[in-house]
Amino acid sequence: MDKAVLGLFTYADELLDAAKKLEGSGYDITIFSPIPLGHEIEHKLGPRKNHIKYFTFIGSVAGLFFGLLLTLGTAAMYVIPRGGRPIWSITPTLLMSYETTILIGVMFTLMSFLFFSKLPSFSKKIYDPRINVDYFGLLIDGNLRGRYDEVERILRDHGANEIKRVEETEYNS
Amino acid sequence: MSGLLERIAGKLRSYREPGYYTKLDHKWTMVIDLDKCNGCEACVVACYAENNLPVVGREECEKSRAFSWLRIERYVEGEYPDVKVKFIPVMCQHCMKAPCETGCPVYATYHNQDGLNVQVYNRCVGTFTCATYCTYDVRRFNWFTYKWPKPLEAQLNPDVSVREMGVMEKCTFCIQRIRSAKDTAKDESRPVKDGDIKPACSQSCPTGAIYFGDIQDPESVVAKLAKSPRRYRLLEELNADPSVIYLKRVMGDGTSSHE
Amino acid sequence: MAPHHMSDNQTGDVISYKEVNDDVVRTMTETGKWYYIALAGAFSGFLAFWILPWAYQIYKGQGVSGLNTPDFWGIYLTNFVFWIGISHSGTLLSAILFITKTPWRRSIYRSAEAMTFFSVATAAVFIFVHMGRPWNFYWTMPYPNQRQLWLNFQSPLMFDVFAISTYATSSMIFLYFGSIPDLAAVRDRVTGWRKQVYSALALGWRGTDSEWHWLFKAYTFFAVFIIPLAVSVHSIVSWDFALSKVPGLAKTIFAPYFVVGAIYSGSAGIVTLMIIFRKAMKIEKYITLNHFDKLGMLLLVMSLLWSYINVIEVFTGWYANTSAENETLVYRMFTTPYAYMFWLMIVTNTLLPLLFIFKKCRTSILACLVVSLGINVGMWLERYLILTTSLPRKFLPYMWHDYIPSWVEISMTLGSFCFFAMLFLLFVKLWPSVSIYEVKEDIGIPMRKGGGHH
Amino acid sequence: MKKLILYAVVGGIAFVIGYFVNDQFFSDRAPVQPINFSHKIHAGDNQIPCQYCHIYAERSRVSGVPNVKRCMGCHQIIKTDSPEIQKVASYWDKKEPIPWVKVYNLPDHVYFPHKRHVRAGVDCKNCHGDVASMARIEKVSSLQMGWCLSCHTKREVKNGHDCWTCHK
């Protein structure tokens, strides 16, 4: 198996410059950071898609229909008149559907988040615990055979503090 | 095909009907003539005996936990010696638009085909919503497990279940008597006649102030009495559409009680 | 590590990233004697004041409480509404401030969200406490059953079941997913059993850009959903009362009244809790006077709103001028002992918070503590008055009967505070109660050339 | 983690098996009666109609357990040498009722009139199963609310879904 190269940076802008350079040269890169860098990354490397919104939408609509089905359907399954109101009353039905819209919308958002971010995953992966404190990491993965020197040179040029060739590091699950 | 669709559409449309039933089987109604009521409370005692109501004792009564499904409200007007006392028996009014029914989350109280407001004791989880929403304060709660002293448990009515602790209950218009009357009528293949059913309070009233019957039957006594000019219903302005009709008491000086 | 540039920094001193990790992990791993004393106290209070009286009540029946025929709800629902109200600021505030990208949110939101979740839990227990047959609680849940019988979705209580379970679920998700990166950070620092636990909780978080990206997209949607949800939850709670016909309860103003009251009491709860929390955990440099300044302004706004609606609430009764409405108003405002409670409530909730007009008061810890505690007392009294002065004065005077709580109810009220304290104490030890990564965001992104796109 | 799942799965399976074992072998669905009375012999082999013994079924809410007199009506002559019959005779001599164990037991809050069901033409078999083939009587229906309701639905009983048709 190929090894990957993990470069650790102190400064975010250096990391982003290195990332841009490497991505331009056609490497697979992964950026690690202790804080969200979404805005900066998008600024540097171009915008990313947000698929979650579709799932949220589908979830909300499904929740709406689930609420309608639950309130109207169960009322029709066992007809019990109460309070001189119709079996199918608009107002309480809408209120119930409102809550289920939110509930199932949240559930779908949660599921799609787990799906897209590939969490939870407890298998061993390349990682360095310092990333969660104050280091930024840049991982160059994939078809690297014979090109380690070039990658490492680029990382060093951009100011990486530390460069490691790794298969799997201290990640504990 | 179109017939089937029409049937489904009709069914769906019927779910939008207020009160749901297009026609009630009966509409049991109680008429109470306040002119005849002398506040003797025989009806209250009869209700205790018929419906297995526990006697809770003085301390609990002081906490306003007396169990009577039917109570005689007493209102005193004026100063001694010029005193007027007015009585009004109040039990569950079996509202057609009952606020309690919409409140219950588990369908423990609902409206049935006879126009009765029904309480299913063993479905009740005791959220108190019905009692809080009830504008007449007629619902009673089993605060404890009540026990009957030794020989008295033998006089419990087998047609009425003994309610568990934590359950709401109320006047049923003696639904067990309605059920048995309907049962008898069915065996004799005839409709229920006026006068077949007498709730315990009506049966025991010495002056005959309480009438009971089906107001949908134009020939019944209650239907006729309900046309009386003395007729009124309790808290009618709240739009709960109660099924108990009171006939005003006309006092000696021409004034009428209540209202 | 070099000091980073400081945009919108809310924290007092210049803090390095490593220090944040150290401080937060310290709050979780270093436990003093007083913590154990407090936890033991809260736990035994919870057992003695809540579990035992409740067991007694379940065994003997609801009759051991002071509830009686007109007032069936009494203190239990007072506490329910109070705790739901307390829950209304944490998550709601956190979500609003997240969407508006308000910087002072970052160091307080985690514990505020936890407060939300725990007070919803406390409130939910009160639903079971007030039920006559709590062992049948599952009948109020919608599930296919052999009885073929479902639930009355027209009932305001059913709205409650749905709203509160949705709210509890969503706030838990909001809290948990917002803290995954921090759980990962803690995982990397601790050893022993903690390592195992936090490895599982962190779900294998590594901090890759795609994880951050999806987390923030999802988190934004959670925040968007939480805001209308929180509003709907407390208006639904108000409909438990407002959908009746009881004078003093059946008021259309109740929904905004309750929502405003909830945010008000919740914010006051946050202030109280933060004062204790920062002191006990020695994290004054994260939760600074600046936060209290902002929260003080919020309290002032909510106080004025609350006072306005409270005036309107009295007015609607007064203008209606029906005998029943008048009776309720007189009973509430001019009859002992309710008059004392009513006017005390006006003092603590309307007059006292006016002190927050002065910045000196907003940035004084003592003033903040006094005012926020006062508000919470007042808000509890508000809920108490709503229930105990309307139900005993329904339409038929023959059934009027005053409500006097019994020792069981008072004890359970105390017990609920112990329960909440216990949960929160456990939380601060088991969870990163200050958001590590958002405080770091607050410090700023380290840039060699400076001037990021922040 | 994997271990936990394994434990959960094994626990679940054990629970299900335990439930069925308990249900099949340790439940009181077919309790031992004081007298080894066989419906198979009476209703099956000898074709005695149900209501010959359970005389109240058509007239009352309860179907009625036959009194000892009814047993002795036949068994003073038939098979008097059998030890089981002699047990019946001993109850008869002592003037004591036979302490039968009730198999079909409804809770107190249920109003179930046998009369209405028999008169509506519901066969005894519908609820009590094929009694004619049972040596010892065994409960075949769950007697749960949903079980009652599904029959009421199938037969389109008037007001059959009204709570107070069956509850009291």
Coordinates of C-alpha atoms in Angstrom, one line a residue, chain B residues 7-259:
Chain B
R7 CA -68.7 6.3 -1.6
I8 CA -65.2 7.1 -0.6
A9 CA -65.8 10.8 -1.2
G10 CA -68.9 10.6 0.9
K11 CA -67.1 8.9 3.7
L12 CA -64.3 11.5 3.6
R13 CA -66.9 14.3 3.6
S14 CA -68.6 12.8 6.6
Y15 CA -65.3 13.1 8.5
R16 CA -65.7 16.9 8.2
E17 CA -69.1 16.9 9.8
P18 CA -69.1 18.6 13.2
G19 CA -70.1 16.0 15.8
Y20 CA -69.6 13.4 13.1
Y21 CA -73.0 11.6 13.5
T22 CA -75.5 12.5 10.9
K23 CA -78.2 11.2 13.2
L24 CA -78.0 10.1 16.8
D25 CA -79.6 6.8 17.8
H26 CA -81.1 8.6 20.8
K27 CA -80.4 11.9 22.5
W28 CA -80.8 11.2 26.1
T29 CA -81.9 14.3 27.9
M30 CA -82.7 15.1 31.5
V31 CA -85.2 17.7 32.5
I32 CA -85.1 18.9 36.1
D33 CA -88.0 20.9 37.4
L34 CA -86.6 23.2 40.0
D35 CA -90.1 24.1 41.1
K36 CA -90.4 20.5 42.4
C37 CA -86.9 20.3 43.9
N38 CA -86.9 20.7 47.7
G39 CA -83.2 19.9 48.1
C40 CA -83.7 16.6 50.0
E41 CA -80.7 15.0 48.4
A42 CA -82.4 11.6 47.9
C43 CA -81.0 11.7 44.4
V44 CA -77.4 12.1 45.7
V45 CA -77.8 9.1 48.0
A46 CA -79.3 7.0 45.2
C47 CA -76.4 8.0 42.9
Y48 CA -73.9 6.8 45.6
A49 CA -75.7 3.5 45.8
E50 CA -76.2 2.9 42.2
N51 CA -72.8 3.9 40.9
N52 CA -70.5 2.5 43.6
L53 CA -69.3 5.9 44.8
P54 CA -67.1 5.8 47.8
V55 CA -67.9 7.8 50.9
V56 CA -64.7 9.7 51.6
G57 CA -65.2 11.1 55.0
R58 CA -65.2 14.5 56.6
E59 CA -61.5 15.4 56.2
E60 CA -61.5 14.7 52.4
C61 CA -64.8 16.5 52.0
E62 CA -63.2 19.6 53.6
K63 CA -60.6 19.4 50.9
S64 CA -63.4 19.5 48.3
R65 CA -62.9 15.9 47.3
A66 CA -66.5 14.7 48.0
F67 CA -67.4 12.1 45.5
S68 CA -71.0 12.9 44.6
W69 CA -71.4 12.8 40.9
L70 CA -74.6 14.7 41.5
R71 CA -74.7 17.6 43.9
I72 CA -77.4 19.9 45.1
E73 CA -76.0 23.4 44.9
R74 CA -77.6 25.6 47.6
Y75 CA -77.7 29.4 47.1
V76 CA -79.0 31.5 49.9
E77 CA -80.3 35.0 49.2
G78 CA -81.1 37.7 51.7
E79 CA -80.7 38.1 55.5
Y80 CA -82.5 36.3 58.2
P81 CA -85.4 36.2 58.6
D82 CA -86.1 37.2 55.0
V83 CA -84.2 34.3 53.5
K84 CA -84.7 32.6 50.2
V85 CA -82.9 29.3 49.6
K86 CA -82.5 28.0 46.1
F87 CA -81.5 24.5 45.1
I88 CA -80.1 23.3 41.9
P89 CA -79.0 19.8 41.3
V90 CA -75.9 19.7 39.1
M91 CA -74.5 16.6 37.5
C92 CA -72.6 16.0 34.3
Q93 CA -74.5 18.0 31.7
H94 CA -73.5 15.7 28.8
C95 CA -72.6 18.6 26.6
M96 CA -72.9 18.0 22.9
K97 CA -69.9 20.2 22.4
A98 CA -68.1 19.2 25.5
P99 CA -64.8 20.9 26.2
C100 CA -63.6 17.9 28.2
E101 CA -63.8 15.6 25.2
T102 CA -61.3 17.6 23.1
G103 CA -59.0 17.8 26.1
C104 CA -58.4 14.1 26.7
P105 CA -55.3 12.9 24.9
V106 CA -56.2 9.2 25.1
Y107 CA -59.9 9.2 24.1
A108 CA -60.9 8.3 27.6
T109 CA -63.9 10.6 27.2
Y110 CA -65.8 10.9 24.0
H111 CA -69.3 11.2 22.6
N112 CA -71.3 8.2 21.7
Q113 CA -74.2 7.4 19.4
D114 CA -76.7 8.1 22.1
G115 CA -75.6 11.7 22.5
L116 CA -73.9 10.8 25.8
N117 CA -70.7 12.1 27.1
V118 CA -69.0 8.9 28.0
Q119 CA -66.0 8.3 30.3
V120 CA -64.1 5.1 29.9
Y121 CA -62.5 4.5 33.3
N122 CA -59.8 2.1 32.5
R123 CA -58.5 4.1 29.6
C124 CA -58.0 7.2 31.8
V125 CA -54.4 8.1 32.6
G126 CA -55.4 10.9 34.9
T127 CA -54.1 14.0 33.2
F128 CA -56.9 16.1 34.8
T129 CA -57.4 18.0 31.5
C130 CA -61.1 17.0 31.3
A131 CA -61.8 18.2 34.8
T132 CA -60.0 21.4 34.3
Y133 CA -61.8 22.2 31.1
C134 CA -65.2 21.2 32.6
T135 CA -67.0 24.4 33.2
Y136 CA -69.5 22.8 35.6
D137 CA -66.9 21.1 37.9
V138 CA -68.8 17.8 37.8
R139 CA -65.9 15.5 37.3
R140 CA -64.6 13.5 40.2
F141 CA -61.1 12.0 40.7
N142 CA -60.1 8.9 42.5
W143 CA -57.5 10.5 44.8
F144 CA -56.9 7.2 46.7
T145 CA -57.8 3.6 46.4
Y146 CA -61.1 3.6 48.3
K147 CA -62.2 0.6 50.2
W148 CA -65.7 -0.3 51.4
P149 CA -66.0 -1.5 55.0
K150 CA -66.6 -5.2 55.3
P151 CA -70.3 -5.9 54.8
L152 CA -70.7 -3.0 52.4
E153 CA -68.6 -4.3 49.6
A154 CA -71.4 -6.9 49.0
Q155 CA -73.8 -4.1 48.0
L156 CA -71.7 -2.9 45.1
N157 CA -73.4 -2.7 41.8
P158 CA -72.0 -5.5 39.6
D159 CA -73.0 -3.5 36.4
V160 CA -70.7 -0.7 37.3
S161 CA -67.0 -1.2 37.7
V162 CA -65.2 -0.1 40.9
R163 CA -62.8 2.6 39.7
E164 CA -59.1 2.4 40.3
M165 CA -57.0 5.1 42.0
G166 CA -55.9 7.8 39.6
V167 CA -59.0 7.7 37.4
M168 CA -61.4 10.4 36.5
E169 CA -65.2 9.7 36.6
K170 CA -68.5 11.5 36.4
C171 CA -72.2 11.1 36.1
T172 CA -73.1 8.7 33.2
F173 CA -76.9 9.2 33.2
C174 CA -76.8 5.6 34.6
I175 CA -75.6 4.2 31.3
Q176 CA -75.8 0.7 32.7
R177 CA -79.5 1.1 33.0
I178 CA -79.7 2.5 29.5
R179 CA -77.8 -0.5 28.3
S180 CA -79.9 -3.0 30.0
A181 CA -83.1 -1.3 28.8
K182 CA -81.8 -1.4 25.3
D183 CA -80.9 -5.0 25.8
T184 CA -84.4 -5.9 26.9
A185 CA -85.9 -4.0 24.1
K186 CA -83.8 -5.8 21.6
D187 CA -84.8 -9.2 23.0
E188 CA -88.4 -8.1 22.6
S189 CA -87.6 -6.7 19.1
R190 CA -89.0 -3.3 19.8
P191 CA -87.5 0.1 20.1
V192 CA -86.8 1.6 23.5
K193 CA -90.0 3.1 24.9
D194 CA -90.2 6.4 26.8
G195 CA -90.1 5.5 30.5
D196 CA -88.1 2.3 30.0
I197 CA -85.1 4.0 31.5
K198 CA -85.0 5.8 34.8
P199 CA -81.6 6.8 36.2
A200 CA -81.2 6.3 39.9
C201 CA -81.7 10.0 40.8
S202 CA -84.9 10.2 38.8
Q203 CA -86.2 7.0 40.3
S204 CA -85.5 8.1 43.9
C205 CA -86.7 11.7 43.6
P206 CA -89.7 11.9 46.0
T207 CA -91.3 14.8 44.2
G208 CA -90.5 13.5 40.7
A209 CA -88.5 16.6 39.7
I210 CA -86.1 14.7 37.5
Y211 CA -87.4 13.5 34.1
F212 CA -85.3 11.4 31.7
G213 CA -85.9 10.4 28.1
D214 CA -85.1 10.7 24.5
I215 CA -85.6 14.2 23.2
Q216 CA -85.5 13.0 19.6
D217 CA -88.8 11.2 20.3
P218 CA -91.4 14.0 20.0
E219 CA -93.9 12.1 22.1
S220 CA -91.6 11.7 25.1
V221 CA -92.2 13.5 28.3
V222 CA -88.8 15.3 28.1
A223 CA -89.5 16.5 24.6
K224 CA -92.7 18.1 25.8
L225 CA -91.2 19.6 28.9
A226 CA -88.3 21.0 26.9
K227 CA -90.7 23.3 25.2
S228 CA -91.7 24.8 28.5
P229 CA -91.2 28.6 28.7
R230 CA -89.5 28.0 32.0
R231 CA -86.8 26.1 30.3
Y232 CA -83.1 27.1 30.5
R233 CA -79.8 25.4 30.5
L234 CA -76.9 26.0 32.8
L235 CA -74.2 28.4 31.5
E236 CA -75.7 28.2 28.1
E237 CA -73.7 31.2 27.0
L238 CA -70.5 29.1 27.0
N239 CA -71.8 27.2 23.9
A240 CA -71.2 23.8 25.3
D241 CA -74.7 22.7 24.3
P242 CA -75.6 20.8 27.5
S243 CA -78.2 18.0 27.5
V244 CA -79.6 18.8 30.9
I245 CA -82.6 21.2 30.8
Y246 CA -83.7 23.0 33.9
L247 CA -87.2 24.4 34.4
K248 CA -87.0 27.7 36.3
R249 CA -88.5 27.9 39.8
V250 CA -91.1 30.6 40.0
M251 CA -90.9 32.2 43.4
G252 CA -93.9 33.4 45.4
D253 CA -93.3 37.0 44.4
G254 CA -93.2 36.2 40.7
T255 CA -89.4 36.3 40.4
S256 CA -87.7 33.2 39.0
S257 CA -84.6 31.5 40.3
H258 CA -81.3 31.6 38.5
E259 CA -80.5 33.5 35.3

